[in-house]
Amino acid sequence: MEKKDYRPMWKDLGLNLEGHDQLLAVLGNAYKDIYMSQENRPKAMQYLDFVISEAHGLRIEELMEEKRKGNKVIGTFCVYVPEELISAVGGTCVGLCAGAEIGIDEAEKVLPRNTCALIKSFMGFKLAGLCPYIQASDLVVGETTCDGKKKAYEILNDYKETYVMEIPQMKTERDRALWKGEVLQFKERVEEIAGRKVTPENLRQGIKIVNEKRRALQRLSQIRRAAPPPISGLDALLVNQISFYDNPLRFTRNIHTLCDELEERVRNGMGVAKNGTPRILVSGSPMALPNWKIPYVVETSGAIVVAEESCVGERSTRDLVQEDGKSLDKMIDAIVDRYMKIDCACFTPNEERIEHILDLARDSKADGVIHYSIQFCTPYSVESYKVEKTLQQKNIPVLKIESDYGMEDVGQLKTRVEAFLEMVKG
Ligand code: SF4
């Protein structure tokens, strides 16, 4: 089937057409090399392949159609933004492009060179005119998770209106009160943008939609605990990445179809790696689409990734919002409590995260943990010391990696990962 020409839509959105064509060509090739070269992929991954191939096409067309109907699109960069409130007013929450080394020259005109690749990436995507999601967004929502993002949003606001939520840094009652104030203020902003009120009925529905999406992802993460695992870490990461872009109802349905197939594989003892292949838990900074570097390195070095302790992974799917709130206030409280449980490294102290890593290493039967920090990501890099120390005390092998989005260090990373895997096997 011939592909539809989306260029008129991209032009209307103000994209840099030439640069965007180049970006799609590079991404298409990377996807072919990294994803399509895998063997024995589940059939249901075809849905994800399709979504990826239409991420800048059909999905944007759907969002534009929603906008024509008067529904709003809200772009986000972080799992702290309560999607339930956006869904309640008929809006769509989309994760914004931040996982590729794009528009670096433009980004470095406004940001210091030594900045986290994720921050440089979202700035680069916007300044180079290459992200249709930010162009389609009626509002961009940032948050104060780290100093780099917090200050970068002030600059991004010069190019696209950016609303910033204040994330507390501790988990006392005072911090919860601050966070509740932030959630209520965000609710007002969302109502203002959408021209609709959040009501107990529509919020109940919003909570349900987002919980169902998380339940499907939780099911996937349970199935990956099987030995041998029926799906690669690369494919599972892709599912988590796409959860930030796709229509939530359709996504949930398709992930259950994938899980049905994976359960069948488990029943038949069929896996994507032989029994005895080292199982790796990857923990740390988020891997935004299309950052596939670490699972690619691990899975082309003779191991398999069985879980991600990350915002694009367990950190965003582990907890649900309680669904039994009878009044709007009770539902807001349930949202506040659920989001306060997120164990981002921006919190201090953050012992829960270390407990969660230990639990996940045990439950996913990981033979070793790779702690990944994006270079210049101070919260995760500094916290890696405590993570490493605790894992070593429990005799769980751990390797710390710092990297950016460039591919120059892949050879060197492979050497380190292979040496680590020898130790894990030994
Ligand atoms: S990866 Fe680290 S430095 Fe980058 S935005 Fe996230 S918390 Fe901030």
Coordinates of C-alpha atoms and ligand atoms in Angstrom, one line a residue:
M1 CA 0.0 0.0 0.0
E2 CA 1.3 3.4 -0.9
K3 CA 2.1 5.6 2.0
K4 CA 0.0 8.7 2.4
D5 CA 1.6 12.1 1.9
Y6 CA 1.5 13.9 5.2
R7 CA 3.7 16.8 4.1
P8 CA 0.8 19.3 3.8
M9 CA -0.1 18.5 7.4
W10 CA 3.5 18.8 8.6
K11 CA 3.8 22.1 6.7
D12 CA 0.6 23.4 8.4
L13 CA 2.1 22.4 11.7
G14 CA 5.2 24.5 10.9
L15 CA 7.7 21.7 10.7
N16 CA 11.0 22.0 9.0
L17 CA 10.1 19.7 6.1
E18 CA 13.6 19.0 4.8
G19 CA 15.0 18.3 8.2
H20 CA 11.9 16.2 9.1
D21 CA 12.4 14.0 6.0
Q22 CA 16.0 13.4 7.0
L23 CA 14.9 12.6 10.5
L24 CA 12.3 10.0 9.4
A25 CA 14.9 8.4 7.1
V26 CA 17.4 8.0 9.9
L27 CA 14.8 6.7 12.3
G28 CA 13.4 4.3 9.8
N29 CA 16.8 2.9 9.2
A30 CA 17.7 2.6 12.8
Y31 CA 14.4 0.8 13.5
K32 CA 15.0 -1.6 10.7
D33 CA 18.6 -2.3 12.0
I34 CA 17.7 -2.6 15.6
Y35 CA 14.1 -3.9 15.7
M36 CA 13.4 -5.8 12.4
S37 CA 16.7 -7.7 12.7
Q38 CA 15.5 -9.4 15.9
E39 CA 14.5 -13.1 15.5
N40 CA 11.3 -14.8 16.7
R41 CA 9.4 -11.6 17.6
P42 CA 5.8 -12.0 18.7
K43 CA 3.3 -11.5 15.9
A44 CA 1.4 -8.9 17.9
M45 CA 4.5 -6.7 17.7
Q46 CA 3.3 -5.8 14.2
Y47 CA 0.8 -3.4 15.8
L48 CA 3.7 -1.6 17.5
D49 CA 5.7 -1.6 14.2
F50 CA 2.7 0.0 12.6
V51 CA 2.3 2.6 15.3
I52 CA 6.0 3.5 15.0
S53 CA 5.8 3.8 11.2
E54 CA 2.8 6.2 11.6
A55 CA 4.0 8.0 14.7
H56 CA 4.5 11.3 12.8
G57 CA 1.7 10.5 10.3
L58 CA -1.6 8.8 11.1
R59 CA -1.3 9.5 14.9
I60 CA -0.8 13.2 14.3
E61 CA -3.7 13.2 11.9
E62 CA -5.8 11.6 14.7
L63 CA -4.7 14.3 17.1
M64 CA -5.6 17.0 14.6
E65 CA -9.0 15.4 14.2
E66 CA -9.5 15.5 18.0
K67 CA -8.6 19.2 17.9
R68 CA -11.1 19.9 15.2
K69 CA -13.7 18.4 17.5
G70 CA -12.7 20.8 20.2
N71 CA -10.6 18.3 22.3
K72 CA -7.2 19.5 23.5
V73 CA -3.8 17.9 23.2
I74 CA -1.4 18.4 26.1
G75 CA 2.3 17.6 25.7
T76 CA 4.3 16.4 28.6
F77 CA 7.9 15.3 29.5
C78 CA 7.4 13.5 32.7
V79 CA 5.3 10.8 34.5
Y80 CA 4.3 13.3 37.2
V81 CA 1.8 15.1 35.0
P82 CA -1.6 13.6 36.0
E83 CA -3.0 12.2 32.7
E84 CA -6.3 11.4 34.5
L85 CA -7.2 15.1 34.6
I86 CA -6.5 15.6 30.9
S87 CA -8.5 12.5 30.0
A88 CA -11.4 13.7 32.2
V89 CA -11.9 16.8 30.1
G90 CA -11.7 14.8 26.8
G91 CA -8.1 15.8 26.2
T92 CA -5.2 13.6 25.0
C93 CA -1.9 13.5 26.9
V94 CA 1.2 12.9 24.7
G95 CA 4.8 12.4 25.6
L96 CA 7.0 14.8 23.6
C97 CA 10.0 13.8 21.5
A98 CA 13.1 13.8 23.7
G99 CA 15.1 10.6 23.0
A100 CA 17.3 11.3 20.0
E101 CA 20.4 13.5 19.3
I102 CA 18.4 16.0 17.2
G103 CA 18.8 19.7 16.6
I104 CA 21.9 19.7 18.8
D105 CA 23.4 22.9 17.1
E106 CA 20.1 24.7 17.8
A107 CA 19.9 23.4 21.3
E108 CA 23.5 24.4 22.1
K109 CA 22.7 28.0 21.1
V110 CA 20.5 28.3 24.2
L111 CA 21.8 25.5 26.5
P112 CA 25.2 24.7 27.9
R113 CA 27.0 21.9 26.0
N114 CA 27.3 19.8 29.1
T115 CA 23.6 19.2 29.6
C116 CA 21.7 16.0 29.9
A117 CA 20.9 14.6 26.4
L118 CA 17.1 14.4 27.2
I119 CA 16.9 18.1 27.9
K120 CA 19.1 19.0 24.8
S121 CA 16.9 16.7 22.8
F122 CA 13.5 18.3 23.6
M123 CA 15.0 21.7 23.0
G124 CA 16.6 20.6 19.8
F125 CA 13.3 19.0 18.5
K126 CA 11.5 22.2 19.1
L127 CA 14.1 24.7 17.9
A128 CA 14.8 22.6 14.7
G129 CA 11.1 22.3 14.0
L130 CA 11.1 18.5 14.0
C131 CA 8.5 17.4 16.6
P132 CA 4.9 17.3 15.3
Y133 CA 3.6 16.5 18.8
I134 CA 4.9 19.8 20.3
Q135 CA 3.5 21.6 17.3
A136 CA 0.1 20.0 17.8
S137 CA 0.0 20.6 21.5
D138 CA -2.4 23.2 23.0
L139 CA -0.2 23.3 26.1
V140 CA 3.1 21.9 27.1
V141 CA 3.5 20.9 30.7
G142 CA 6.9 20.8 32.4
E143 CA 7.9 20.0 36.0
T144 CA 10.7 20.8 38.4
T145 CA 12.1 17.3 38.6
C146 CA 15.7 18.5 38.1
D147 CA 17.5 21.8 37.8
G148 CA 18.4 21.2 34.2
K149 CA 14.7 20.7 33.1
K150 CA 13.4 23.5 35.4
K151 CA 15.7 26.1 33.9
A152 CA 15.3 24.8 30.3
Y153 CA 11.5 25.2 30.5
E154 CA 12.1 28.9 31.1
I155 CA 13.8 29.0 27.7
L156 CA 11.3 26.6 26.0
N157 CA 8.5 29.0 27.2
D158 CA 9.9 31.6 24.8
Y159 CA 9.1 29.3 21.9
K160 CA 6.0 27.4 23.2
E161 CA 3.8 28.2 26.2
T162 CA 5.1 25.9 28.9
Y163 CA 3.2 25.4 32.2
V164 CA 5.4 24.1 35.0
M165 CA 4.2 21.9 37.9
E166 CA 6.3 22.1 41.1
I167 CA 7.4 18.6 42.2
P168 CA 8.2 18.4 45.9
Q169 CA 11.6 17.1 46.9
M170 CA 10.7 15.3 50.0
K171 CA 7.7 13.2 51.1
T172 CA 6.5 14.8 54.3
E173 CA 2.9 15.9 55.0
R174 CA 4.0 19.5 54.0
D175 CA 5.2 18.2 50.7
R176 CA 2.0 16.3 50.1
A177 CA 0.1 19.5 50.7
L178 CA 2.3 21.4 48.2
W179 CA 1.7 18.6 45.7
K180 CA -2.1 18.7 46.2
G181 CA -2.0 22.4 45.6
E182 CA -0.1 21.8 42.4
V183 CA -2.6 19.1 41.2
L184 CA -5.6 21.4 42.0
Q185 CA -4.0 24.3 40.1
F186 CA -3.2 22.0 37.2
K187 CA -6.8 20.9 37.2
E188 CA -7.9 24.6 36.9
R189 CA -5.5 25.1 34.0
V190 CA -6.7 22.0 32.2
E191 CA -10.3 23.1 32.7
E192 CA -9.5 26.6 31.3
I193 CA -7.7 25.2 28.2
A194 CA -10.5 22.6 27.6
G195 CA -13.4 24.9 28.4
R196 CA -14.9 22.0 30.4
K197 CA -15.1 21.3 34.1
V198 CA -13.6 18.2 35.7
T199 CA -16.6 16.4 37.3
P200 CA -16.7 13.2 39.5
E201 CA -18.2 11.4 36.5
N202 CA -15.6 12.3 33.9
L203 CA -12.7 12.0 36.4
R204 CA -13.8 8.5 37.4
Q205 CA -13.7 7.7 33.7
G206 CA -10.3 9.3 33.3
I207 CA -8.9 7.3 36.2
K208 CA -10.3 4.1 34.8
I209 CA -8.8 4.7 31.3
V210 CA -5.3 5.4 32.6
N211 CA -5.4 2.6 35.2
E212 CA -6.5 0.1 32.5
K213 CA -3.5 1.2 30.4
R214 CA -1.2 0.7 33.4
R215 CA -2.8 -2.7 34.1
A216 CA -2.0 -3.9 30.6
L217 CA 1.6 -2.8 31.1
Q218 CA 1.7 -4.5 34.5
R219 CA 0.5 -7.7 32.9
L220 CA 3.3 -7.5 30.3
S221 CA 5.9 -6.9 33.0
Q222 CA 4.6 -10.0 34.9
I223 CA 4.9 -12.2 31.8
R224 CA 8.5 -11.1 31.3
R225 CA 9.3 -12.9 34.5
A226 CA 9.0 -16.2 32.8
A227 CA 12.1 -18.3 32.0
P228 CA 12.8 -18.1 29.1
P229 CA 11.3 -14.6 28.6
P230 CA 8.8 -14.6 25.6
I231 CA 9.7 -11.1 24.5
S232 CA 12.9 -9.2 24.1
G233 CA 13.8 -6.2 26.3
L234 CA 13.9 -4.0 23.2
D235 CA 10.3 -4.9 22.3
A236 CA 9.1 -4.5 25.8
L237 CA 10.8 -1.1 26.0
L238 CA 9.1 -0.1 22.7
V239 CA 5.7 -1.0 24.2
N240 CA 6.4 1.3 27.2
Q241 CA 7.6 4.1 25.0
I242 CA 4.6 3.9 22.7
S243 CA 2.3 4.0 25.8
F244 CA 3.1 7.7 25.9
Y245 CA 1.8 8.4 22.4
D246 CA -0.9 6.0 21.3
N247 CA -4.6 6.3 21.9
P248 CA -4.9 4.8 25.4
L249 CA -8.0 2.6 24.7
R250 CA -6.6 1.1 21.5
F251 CA -3.2 0.7 23.0
T252 CA -4.6 -1.2 26.0
R253 CA -6.6 -3.6 23.8
N254 CA -3.5 -4.3 21.6
I255 CA -1.2 -4.8 24.6
H256 CA -3.7 -7.4 26.0
T257 CA -3.6 -9.1 22.6
L258 CA 0.2 -9.1 22.8
C259 CA 0.0 -10.5 26.3
D260 CA -2.3 -13.3 25.2
E261 CA 0.2 -14.4 22.6
L262 CA 3.1 -14.1 25.1
E263 CA 1.2 -16.3 27.7
E264 CA 0.7 -18.9 25.0
R265 CA 4.4 -18.8 24.3
V266 CA 5.2 -19.2 28.0
R267 CA 2.8 -22.2 28.2
N268 CA 4.7 -23.8 25.2
G269 CA 8.0 -23.0 26.8
M270 CA 8.9 -20.7 23.9
G271 CA 11.2 -17.8 24.5
V272 CA 13.3 -15.3 22.6
A273 CA 16.4 -16.4 24.4
K274 CA 17.7 -19.8 25.5
N275 CA 17.3 -20.8 29.1
G276 CA 20.4 -19.8 31.0
T277 CA 20.8 -16.5 29.0
P278 CA 21.8 -13.8 31.6
R279 CA 18.8 -11.8 32.7
I280 CA 19.4 -8.1 33.2
L281 CA 17.4 -5.4 35.0
V282 CA 18.1 -1.9 33.7
S283 CA 17.6 0.8 36.3
G284 CA 17.9 4.6 36.2
S285 CA 17.3 7.5 33.9
P286 CA 14.4 7.3 31.5
M287 CA 14.8 5.9 27.9
A288 CA 12.5 8.2 25.8
L289 CA 11.7 7.1 22.3
P290 CA 13.8 6.4 20.3
N291 CA 16.6 5.8 22.8
W292 CA 17.2 2.0 22.4
K293 CA 20.9 2.1 23.0
I294 CA 21.3 0.2 26.3
P295 CA 18.9 -2.8 25.5
Y296 CA 20.5 -2.9 22.1
V297 CA 24.0 -3.2 23.5
V298 CA 22.8 -5.7 26.2
E299 CA 20.8 -7.9 23.8
T300 CA 23.5 -8.0 21.1
S301 CA 26.0 -9.1 23.8
G302 CA 24.3 -12.3 24.7
A303 CA 21.9 -11.3 27.5
I304 CA 18.3 -10.3 27.8
V305 CA 16.7 -7.3 29.5
V306 CA 13.8 -8.5 31.7
A307 CA 12.7 -5.3 33.4
E308 CA 13.2 -1.5 33.4
E309 CA 13.3 0.3 36.7
S310 CA 12.7 3.6 34.9
C311 CA 10.0 6.3 34.2
V312 CA 9.6 4.5 30.8
G313 CA 8.9 1.2 32.6
E314 CA 8.0 0.2 36.2
R315 CA 8.2 3.7 37.7
S316 CA 5.3 4.9 35.6
T317 CA 3.2 1.7 35.7
R318 CA 3.7 0.2 39.2
D319 CA 1.0 2.2 41.1
L320 CA -2.6 2.7 40.2
V321 CA -5.0 5.4 41.3
Q322 CA -7.6 4.1 43.8
E323 CA -10.9 3.8 42.0
D324 CA -13.3 3.9 44.9
G325 CA -13.4 7.7 45.5
K326 CA -17.0 8.8 45.7
S327 CA -16.5 12.6 45.5
L328 CA -14.3 14.8 43.4
D329 CA -12.1 15.7 46.4
K330 CA -11.6 12.0 47.2
M331 CA -10.6 11.3 43.6
I332 CA -8.1 14.2 43.6
D333 CA -6.7 12.8 46.9
A334 CA -6.3 9.4 45.3
I335 CA -4.4 11.0 42.4
V336 CA -2.2 13.0 44.7
D337 CA -1.4 9.9 46.7
R338 CA -0.6 7.8 43.7
Y339 CA 1.7 10.4 42.1
M340 CA 3.5 11.0 45.5
K341 CA 4.6 7.3 45.4
I342 CA 6.8 7.9 42.3
D343 CA 10.3 7.3 43.4
C344 CA 12.2 9.6 41.1
A345 CA 15.8 10.4 42.1
C346 CA 14.7 14.0 42.5
F347 CA 13.4 13.0 46.0
T348 CA 15.5 12.9 49.2
P349 CA 15.8 10.6 50.9
N350 CA 14.8 8.1 48.3
E351 CA 15.1 4.7 50.1
E352 CA 11.9 3.5 48.5
R353 CA 13.6 3.4 45.1
I354 CA 16.4 1.2 46.4
E355 CA 13.8 -1.1 47.9
H356 CA 11.9 -1.2 44.6
I357 CA 15.1 -2.1 42.7
L358 CA 15.8 -5.0 45.1
D359 CA 12.2 -6.2 44.8
L360 CA 12.2 -6.0 41.0
A361 CA 15.6 -7.7 40.8
R362 CA 14.2 -10.6 42.8
D363 CA 10.8 -10.8 41.1
S364 CA 12.2 -10.6 37.6
K365 CA 14.9 -13.1 38.5
A366 CA 17.6 -10.8 37.3
D367 CA 21.1 -12.1 37.3
G368 CA 22.5 -8.6 37.3
V369 CA 21.6 -4.9 37.3
I370 CA 22.8 -2.3 34.9
H371 CA 22.4 1.2 36.3
Y372 CA 22.1 3.6 33.5
S373 CA 22.4 7.4 33.9
I374 CA 22.2 9.8 31.1
Q375 CA 25.4 11.8 31.2
F376 CA 25.0 15.0 33.3
C377 CA 21.9 13.6 35.0
T378 CA 22.9 14.5 38.5
P379 CA 20.0 12.9 40.4
Y380 CA 20.4 9.4 39.0
S381 CA 24.3 9.5 38.7
V382 CA 24.7 10.5 42.4
E383 CA 22.0 8.1 43.6
S384 CA 23.8 5.3 41.7
Y385 CA 26.3 5.1 44.5
K386 CA 23.7 4.0 47.1
V387 CA 22.1 1.7 44.6
E388 CA 25.4 0.0 43.8
K389 CA 26.3 -0.3 47.5
T390 CA 23.0 -1.9 48.4
L391 CA 23.1 -4.3 45.5
Q392 CA 26.7 -5.3 46.3
Q393 CA 25.7 -6.0 49.9
K394 CA 23.0 -8.4 48.6
N395 CA 25.6 -10.0 46.2
I396 CA 23.7 -8.8 43.1
P397 CA 26.2 -7.9 40.3
V398 CA 25.9 -4.3 39.2
L399 CA 27.4 -2.3 36.4
K400 CA 27.2 1.5 36.3
I401 CA 26.9 3.1 32.8
E402 CA 26.8 6.8 31.9
S403 CA 26.0 7.6 28.3
D404 CA 24.4 10.1 26.0
Y405 CA 22.3 9.6 22.8
G406 CA 25.3 9.4 20.5
M407 CA 26.4 6.1 19.0
E408 CA 30.1 6.7 19.3
D409 CA 30.5 4.8 22.6
V410 CA 28.6 1.7 21.5
G411 CA 31.8 -0.4 20.9
Q412 CA 33.2 0.6 24.3
L413 CA 29.9 -0.1 26.1
K414 CA 29.7 -3.5 24.4
T415 CA 33.1 -4.3 25.8
R416 CA 32.1 -3.3 29.3
V417 CA 28.8 -5.1 29.1
E418 CA 30.4 -8.3 27.7
A419 CA 32.9 -8.3 30.6
F420 CA 30.1 -7.8 33.1
L421 CA 28.1 -10.7 31.6
E422 CA 31.2 -12.9 31.9
M423 CA 31.2 -12.1 35.6
V424 CA 27.4 -12.6 35.9
K425 CA 27.7 -16.0 34.3
G426 CA 30.8 -17.0 36.4
Ligands
SF4_1 S1 17.4 12.3 32.8 FE1 18.1 13.3 34.7 S2 19.0 15.3 34.2 FE2 17.8 14.5 32.4 S3 15.8 15.4 32.7 FE3 15.7 13.4 33.7 S4 16.2 13.8 35.9 FE4 16.8 15.7 34.6

